[in-house]
Short mmCIF file of C-alpha atoms in Angstrom, two decimals:
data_model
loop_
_atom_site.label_atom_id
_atom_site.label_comp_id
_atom_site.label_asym_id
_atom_site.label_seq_id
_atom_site.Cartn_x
_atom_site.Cartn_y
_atom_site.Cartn_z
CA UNK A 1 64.34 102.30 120.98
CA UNK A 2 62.66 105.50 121.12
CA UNK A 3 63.74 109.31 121.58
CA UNK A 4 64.66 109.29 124.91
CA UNK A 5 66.60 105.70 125.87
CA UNK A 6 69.14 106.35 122.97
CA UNK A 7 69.82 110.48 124.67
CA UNK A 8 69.72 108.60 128.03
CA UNK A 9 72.31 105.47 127.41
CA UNK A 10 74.73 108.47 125.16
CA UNK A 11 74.61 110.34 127.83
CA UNK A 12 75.37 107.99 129.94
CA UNK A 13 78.80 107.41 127.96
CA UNK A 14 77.45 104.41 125.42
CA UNK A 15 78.22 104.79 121.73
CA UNK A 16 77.27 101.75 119.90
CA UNK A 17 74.19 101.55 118.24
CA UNK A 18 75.15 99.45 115.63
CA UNK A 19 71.83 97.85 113.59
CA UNK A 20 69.91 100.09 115.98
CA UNK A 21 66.36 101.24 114.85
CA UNK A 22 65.14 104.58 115.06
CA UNK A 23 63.14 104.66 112.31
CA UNK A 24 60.93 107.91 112.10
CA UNK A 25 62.08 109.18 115.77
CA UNK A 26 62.32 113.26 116.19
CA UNK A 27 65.23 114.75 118.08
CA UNK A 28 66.61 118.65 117.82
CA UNK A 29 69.20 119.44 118.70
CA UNK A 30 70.42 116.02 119.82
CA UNK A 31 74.10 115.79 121.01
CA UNK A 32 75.36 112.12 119.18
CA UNK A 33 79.34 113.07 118.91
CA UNK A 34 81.27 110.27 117.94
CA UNK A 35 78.59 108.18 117.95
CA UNK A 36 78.08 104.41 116.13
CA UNK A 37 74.98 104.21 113.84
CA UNK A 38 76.29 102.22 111.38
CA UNK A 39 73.67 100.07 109.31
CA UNK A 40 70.71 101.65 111.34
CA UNK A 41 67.43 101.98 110.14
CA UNK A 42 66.90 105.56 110.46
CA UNK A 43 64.39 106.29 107.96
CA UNK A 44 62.59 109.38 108.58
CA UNK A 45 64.30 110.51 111.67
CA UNK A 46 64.62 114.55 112.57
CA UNK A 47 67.57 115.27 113.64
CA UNK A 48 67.24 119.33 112.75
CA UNK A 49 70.22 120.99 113.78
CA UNK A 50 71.68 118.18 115.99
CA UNK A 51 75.68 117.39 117.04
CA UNK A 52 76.13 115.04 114.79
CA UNK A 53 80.86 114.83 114.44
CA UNK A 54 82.71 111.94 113.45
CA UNK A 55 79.14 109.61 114.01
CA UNK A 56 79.59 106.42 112.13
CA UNK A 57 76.61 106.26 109.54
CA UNK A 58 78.44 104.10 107.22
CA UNK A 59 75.75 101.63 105.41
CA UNK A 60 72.83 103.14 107.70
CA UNK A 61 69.24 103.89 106.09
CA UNK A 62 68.43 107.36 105.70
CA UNK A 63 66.05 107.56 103.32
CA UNK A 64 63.57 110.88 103.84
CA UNK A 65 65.20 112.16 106.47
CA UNK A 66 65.86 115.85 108.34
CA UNK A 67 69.09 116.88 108.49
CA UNK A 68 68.82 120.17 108.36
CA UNK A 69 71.42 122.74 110.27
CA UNK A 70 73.49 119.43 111.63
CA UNK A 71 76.50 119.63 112.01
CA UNK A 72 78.21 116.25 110.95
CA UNK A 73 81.28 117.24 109.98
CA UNK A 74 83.78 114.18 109.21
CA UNK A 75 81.12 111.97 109.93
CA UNK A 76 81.48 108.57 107.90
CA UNK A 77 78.44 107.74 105.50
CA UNK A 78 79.76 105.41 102.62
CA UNK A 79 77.15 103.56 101.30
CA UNK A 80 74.57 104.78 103.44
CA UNK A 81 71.04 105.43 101.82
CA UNK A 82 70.41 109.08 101.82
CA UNK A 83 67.47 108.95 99.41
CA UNK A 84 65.54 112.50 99.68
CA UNK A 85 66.99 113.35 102.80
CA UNK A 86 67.09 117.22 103.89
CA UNK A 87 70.96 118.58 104.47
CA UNK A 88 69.79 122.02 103.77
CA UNK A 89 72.15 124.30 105.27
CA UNK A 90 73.99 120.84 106.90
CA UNK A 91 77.82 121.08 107.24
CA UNK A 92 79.63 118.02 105.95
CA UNK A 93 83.40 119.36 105.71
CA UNK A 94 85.83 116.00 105.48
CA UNK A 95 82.93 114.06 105.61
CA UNK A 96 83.07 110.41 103.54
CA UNK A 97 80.29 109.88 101.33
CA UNK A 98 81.55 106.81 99.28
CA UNK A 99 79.42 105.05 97.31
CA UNK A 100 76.79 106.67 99.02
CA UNK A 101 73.07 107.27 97.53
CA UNK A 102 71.80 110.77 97.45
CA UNK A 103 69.08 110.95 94.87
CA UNK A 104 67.12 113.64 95.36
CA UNK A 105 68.74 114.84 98.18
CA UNK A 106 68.58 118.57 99.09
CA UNK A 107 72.28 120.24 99.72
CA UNK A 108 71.09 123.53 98.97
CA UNK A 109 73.56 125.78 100.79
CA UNK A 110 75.86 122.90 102.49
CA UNK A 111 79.24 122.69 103.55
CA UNK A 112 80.89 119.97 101.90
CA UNK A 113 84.13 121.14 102.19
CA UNK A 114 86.82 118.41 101.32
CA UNK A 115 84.76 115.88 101.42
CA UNK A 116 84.64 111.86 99.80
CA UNK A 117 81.76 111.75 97.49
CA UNK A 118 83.83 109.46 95.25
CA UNK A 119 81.26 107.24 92.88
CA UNK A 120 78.45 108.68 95.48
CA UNK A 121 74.68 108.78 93.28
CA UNK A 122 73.99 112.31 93.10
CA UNK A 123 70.95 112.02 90.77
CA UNK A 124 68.57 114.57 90.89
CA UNK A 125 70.45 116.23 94.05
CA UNK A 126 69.96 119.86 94.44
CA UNK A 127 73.22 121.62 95.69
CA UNK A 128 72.48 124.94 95.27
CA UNK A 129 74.83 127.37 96.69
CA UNK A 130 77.20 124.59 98.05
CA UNK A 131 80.20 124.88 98.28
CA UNK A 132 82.38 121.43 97.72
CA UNK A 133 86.16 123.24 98.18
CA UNK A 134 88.51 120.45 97.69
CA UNK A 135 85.45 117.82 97.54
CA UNK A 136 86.41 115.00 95.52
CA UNK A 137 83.58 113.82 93.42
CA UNK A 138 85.26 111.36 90.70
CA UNK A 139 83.13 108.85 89.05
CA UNK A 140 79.94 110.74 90.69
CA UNK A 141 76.81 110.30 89.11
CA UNK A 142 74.95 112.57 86.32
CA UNK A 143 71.79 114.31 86.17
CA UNK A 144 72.73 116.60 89.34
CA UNK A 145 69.62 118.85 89.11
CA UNK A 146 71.50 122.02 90.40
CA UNK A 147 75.01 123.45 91.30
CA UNK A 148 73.88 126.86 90.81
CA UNK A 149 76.43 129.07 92.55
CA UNK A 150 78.36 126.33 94.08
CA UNK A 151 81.53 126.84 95.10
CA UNK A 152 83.31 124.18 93.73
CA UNK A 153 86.86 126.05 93.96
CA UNK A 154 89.57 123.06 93.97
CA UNK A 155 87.29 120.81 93.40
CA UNK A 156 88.53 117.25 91.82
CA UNK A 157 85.94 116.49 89.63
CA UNK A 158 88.52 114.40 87.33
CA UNK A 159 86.12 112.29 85.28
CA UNK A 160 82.95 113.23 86.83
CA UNK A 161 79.55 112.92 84.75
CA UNK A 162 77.89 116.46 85.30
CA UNK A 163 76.40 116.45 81.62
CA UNK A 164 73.23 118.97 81.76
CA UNK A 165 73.89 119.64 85.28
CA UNK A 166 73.16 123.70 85.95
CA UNK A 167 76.44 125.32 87.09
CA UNK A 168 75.62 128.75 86.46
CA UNK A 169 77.66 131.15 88.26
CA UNK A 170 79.32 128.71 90.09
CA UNK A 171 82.95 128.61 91.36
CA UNK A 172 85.02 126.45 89.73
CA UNK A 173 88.46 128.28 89.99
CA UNK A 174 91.60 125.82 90.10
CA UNK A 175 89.03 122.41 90.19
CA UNK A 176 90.06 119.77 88.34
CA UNK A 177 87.70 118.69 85.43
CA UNK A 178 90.03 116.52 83.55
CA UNK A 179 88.39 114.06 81.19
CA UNK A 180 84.94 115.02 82.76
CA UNK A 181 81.84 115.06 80.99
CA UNK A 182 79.82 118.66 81.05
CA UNK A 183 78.21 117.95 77.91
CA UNK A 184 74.43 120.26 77.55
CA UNK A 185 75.91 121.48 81.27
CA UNK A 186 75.08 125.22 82.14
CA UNK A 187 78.11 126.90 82.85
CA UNK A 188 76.46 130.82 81.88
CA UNK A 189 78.86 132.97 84.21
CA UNK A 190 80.64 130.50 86.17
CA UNK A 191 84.31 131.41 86.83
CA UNK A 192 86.86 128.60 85.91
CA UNK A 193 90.13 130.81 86.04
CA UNK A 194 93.00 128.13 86.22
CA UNK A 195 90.77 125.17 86.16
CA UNK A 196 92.43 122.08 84.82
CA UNK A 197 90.25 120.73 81.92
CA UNK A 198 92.68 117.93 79.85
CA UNK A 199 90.26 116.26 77.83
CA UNK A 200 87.03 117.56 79.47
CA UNK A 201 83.87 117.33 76.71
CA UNK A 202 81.54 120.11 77.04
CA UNK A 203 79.40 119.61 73.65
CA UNK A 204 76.69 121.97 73.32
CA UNK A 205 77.38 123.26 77.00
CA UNK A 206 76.46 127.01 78.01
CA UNK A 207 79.49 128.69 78.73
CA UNK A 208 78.00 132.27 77.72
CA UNK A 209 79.89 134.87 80.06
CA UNK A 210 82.35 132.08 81.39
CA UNK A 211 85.88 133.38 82.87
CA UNK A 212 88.07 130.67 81.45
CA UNK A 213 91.19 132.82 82.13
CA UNK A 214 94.56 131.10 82.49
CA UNK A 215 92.60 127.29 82.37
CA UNK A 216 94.21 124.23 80.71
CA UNK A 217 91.93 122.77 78.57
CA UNK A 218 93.91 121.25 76.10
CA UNK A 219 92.21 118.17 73.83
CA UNK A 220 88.77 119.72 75.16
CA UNK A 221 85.86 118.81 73.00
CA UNK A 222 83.38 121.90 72.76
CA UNK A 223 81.58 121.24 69.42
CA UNK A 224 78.22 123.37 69.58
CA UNK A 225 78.85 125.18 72.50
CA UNK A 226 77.88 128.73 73.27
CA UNK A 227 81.22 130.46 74.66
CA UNK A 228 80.08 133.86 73.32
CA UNK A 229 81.61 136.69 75.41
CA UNK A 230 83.53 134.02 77.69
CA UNK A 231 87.56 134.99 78.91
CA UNK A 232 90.04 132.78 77.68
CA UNK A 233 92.82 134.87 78.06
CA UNK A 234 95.93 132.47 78.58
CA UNK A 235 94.40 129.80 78.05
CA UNK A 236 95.77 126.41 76.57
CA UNK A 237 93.39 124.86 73.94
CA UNK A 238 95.93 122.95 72.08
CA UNK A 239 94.59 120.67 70.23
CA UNK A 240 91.36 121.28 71.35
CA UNK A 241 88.52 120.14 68.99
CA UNK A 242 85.75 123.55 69.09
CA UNK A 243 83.90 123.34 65.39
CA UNK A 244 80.79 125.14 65.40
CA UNK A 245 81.40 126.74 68.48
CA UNK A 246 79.73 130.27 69.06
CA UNK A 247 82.94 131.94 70.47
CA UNK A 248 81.56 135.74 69.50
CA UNK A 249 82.85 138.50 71.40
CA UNK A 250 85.09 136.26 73.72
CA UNK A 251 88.92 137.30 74.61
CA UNK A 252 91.24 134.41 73.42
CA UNK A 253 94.29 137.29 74.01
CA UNK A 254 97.52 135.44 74.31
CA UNK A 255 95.68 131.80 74.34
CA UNK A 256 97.50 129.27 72.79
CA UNK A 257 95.32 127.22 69.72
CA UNK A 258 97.84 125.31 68.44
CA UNK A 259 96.28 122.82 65.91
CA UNK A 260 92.94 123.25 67.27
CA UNK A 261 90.05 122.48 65.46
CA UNK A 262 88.01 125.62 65.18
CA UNK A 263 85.78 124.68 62.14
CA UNK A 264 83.15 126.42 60.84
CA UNK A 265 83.31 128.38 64.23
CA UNK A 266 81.61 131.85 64.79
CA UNK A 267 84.78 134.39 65.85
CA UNK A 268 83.15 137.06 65.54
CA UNK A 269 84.46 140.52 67.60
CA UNK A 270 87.29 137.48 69.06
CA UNK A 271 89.78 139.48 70.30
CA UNK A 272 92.88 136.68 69.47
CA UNK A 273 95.44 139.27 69.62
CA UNK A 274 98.86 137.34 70.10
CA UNK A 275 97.10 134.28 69.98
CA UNK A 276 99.17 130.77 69.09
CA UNK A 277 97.03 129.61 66.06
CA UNK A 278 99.77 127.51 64.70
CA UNK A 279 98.73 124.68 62.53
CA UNK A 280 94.84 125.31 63.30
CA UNK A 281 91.89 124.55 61.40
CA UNK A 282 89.61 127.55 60.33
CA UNK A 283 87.82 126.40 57.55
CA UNK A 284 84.85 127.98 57.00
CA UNK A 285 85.26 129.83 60.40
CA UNK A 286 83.65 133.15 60.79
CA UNK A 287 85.72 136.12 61.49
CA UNK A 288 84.25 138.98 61.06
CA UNK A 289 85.80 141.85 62.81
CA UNK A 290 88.00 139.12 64.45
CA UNK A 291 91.26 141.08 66.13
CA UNK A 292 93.78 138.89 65.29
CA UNK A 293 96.87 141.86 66.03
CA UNK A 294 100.09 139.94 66.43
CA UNK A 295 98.78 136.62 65.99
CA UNK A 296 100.33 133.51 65.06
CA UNK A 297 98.64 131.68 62.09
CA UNK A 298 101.79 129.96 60.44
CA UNK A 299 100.56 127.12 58.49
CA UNK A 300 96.71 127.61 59.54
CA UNK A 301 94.11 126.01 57.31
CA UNK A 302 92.30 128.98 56.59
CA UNK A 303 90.12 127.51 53.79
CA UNK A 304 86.76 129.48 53.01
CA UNK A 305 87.10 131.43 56.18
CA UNK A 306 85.30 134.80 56.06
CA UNK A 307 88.30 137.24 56.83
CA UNK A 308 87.40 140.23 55.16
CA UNK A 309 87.01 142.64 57.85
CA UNK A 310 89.49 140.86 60.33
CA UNK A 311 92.30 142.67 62.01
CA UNK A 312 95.16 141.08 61.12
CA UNK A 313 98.09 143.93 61.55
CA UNK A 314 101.39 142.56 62.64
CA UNK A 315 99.77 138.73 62.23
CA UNK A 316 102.20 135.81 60.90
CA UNK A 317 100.26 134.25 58.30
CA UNK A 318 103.32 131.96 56.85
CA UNK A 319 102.65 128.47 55.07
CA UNK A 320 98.90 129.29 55.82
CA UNK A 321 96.29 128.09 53.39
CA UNK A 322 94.19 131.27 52.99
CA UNK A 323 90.88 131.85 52.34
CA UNK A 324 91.13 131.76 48.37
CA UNK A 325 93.03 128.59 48.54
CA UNK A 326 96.30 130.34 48.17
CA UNK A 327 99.31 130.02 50.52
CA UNK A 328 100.49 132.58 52.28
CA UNK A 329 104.80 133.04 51.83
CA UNK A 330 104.93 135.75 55.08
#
């Protein structure tokens, strides 16, 4: 079937083209609303900014092909084989994208607005700029090459593997990261006010700049990372598990610690004024300058922490083990 016969029978009013083969074919512009290409070899096709709503793609081959500027909002592509295709610019809002393969495929810019991209192979996909609103990605692949901007606001990512994916500057407020891995991930400058993070690992991730404001991150793992002049005012990092993290210059104001494991962590010019740091670990922290006003550091482990210059006016230190070895008694 070339070009012309499948415009000719959709026009006039046939939709199936089920198995149909239009392998390498070039159509702009192309009207193909509604349309039935499931398990089609399209391989190659242009299709630059065609009609392309609610078309049934589900299981179709796609590999290398121009999508560019199409619309194909929800249009149904589980399992389809989207291998290097082009979606620059596309718009994909509700689309379903189960299961599907999209290695190497260019988003840069799309509109994937609440769409399916649940266990979908996202390896080496560039999404630059995106923006994946209320996109559900759980179980999606690693080794995303960018997110860069993305506006991932709402997002659920809930167990997603982004580990060393680069999310700088991207939107992330309110999405769901819970028990996700964003291990090595860089995160420099991305906002993640609200975000839900239970049990999200971001060892050695880049979170240099970060707003982390009001999040819930409790029983996060972020051993290594680099949270140096992040906001994590409000935030919940109970039992949270941050040894050796660089969390210089960052605003922990009113964030709530509570037996987290801040070992041998650089707090350097923190500002944990009326912090909860209730049963938490400090040995061997580094708090130099550290403005710990009104904090709460009742029964802290406080062993071989450097303290000297801290602020600690108004701070509860009770039934903490300081420094020296000593216990505090108020």
């Amino acid at each position: 079937m070339n070009a012309r016969e499948l415009l000719s029978r959709y026009a006039a009013g046939e939709t199936d083209f089920r198995g149909a083969s239009l392998r390498n074919m070039s159509v702009h512009d192309a009207d193909l609303i509604n349309a039935d290409l499931s398990q089609a070899n399209l391989q190659g096709i242009s299709l630059v900014f065609s009609y392309l709503m609610r078309v049934n793609l589900r299981q179709s081959v796609l590999i290398g092909a121009k999508l560019s500027g199409s619309n194909l909002n929800q249009a149904h592509l589980s399992e389809a084989k989207l291998n290097d295709v082009d979606l620059h610019g596309a718009a994909l809002v509700g689309a379903t994208l189960v299961n599907a393969d999209l290695t190497f495929a260019v988003l840069i810019d799309a509109n994937l607005m609440n769409a399916d991209l649940r266990s979908a192979n996202l390896s080496g996909a560039n999404l630059a700029g995106a923006c994946l609103k209320g996109a559900t990605l759980r179980r999606a692949s690693k080794n995303i090459t960018s997110l860069r901007n993305a506006n991932l606001r709402r997002a659920d990512l809930r167990g997603a593997d982004l580990s060393e994916a680069n999310l700088a500057g991207a939107d992330l407020r309110g999405a769901d990261l819970s028990e996700a891995n964003l291990a090595n991930t860089d995160l420099t400058g991305a906002n993640l006010a609200e975000a839900i993070m239970r049990g999200t690992g971001l060892t050695e991730a880049n979170l240099t700049g970060a707003n982390l404001a009001n999040a819930y991150m409790q029983n996060v793992r972020t051993e290594r990372a680099n949270l140096s002049e992040a906001d994590l005012q409000g935030t919940n990092l109970d039992l949270a598990v941050m040894s050796m993290a660089n969390l210089s210059k960052s605003n922990l104001s009113e964030a709530s610690l509570y037996r987290a494991n801040l070992n041998g962590t650089d707090l350097s010019r923190t500002n944990l004024s009326g912090a909860n740091l209730r049963e938490a670990q400090l040995v061997e922290s580094y708090m130099a300058r550290t403005n710990l006003t009104n904090a709460d550091l009742a029964d802290a482990l406080l062993a071989r922490a450097e303290l000297s210059s801290a602020n600690l006016l108004n701070a509860n230190l009770k039934g903490a083990t300081m420094p020296d070895g000593s216990i505090a008694t108020d």
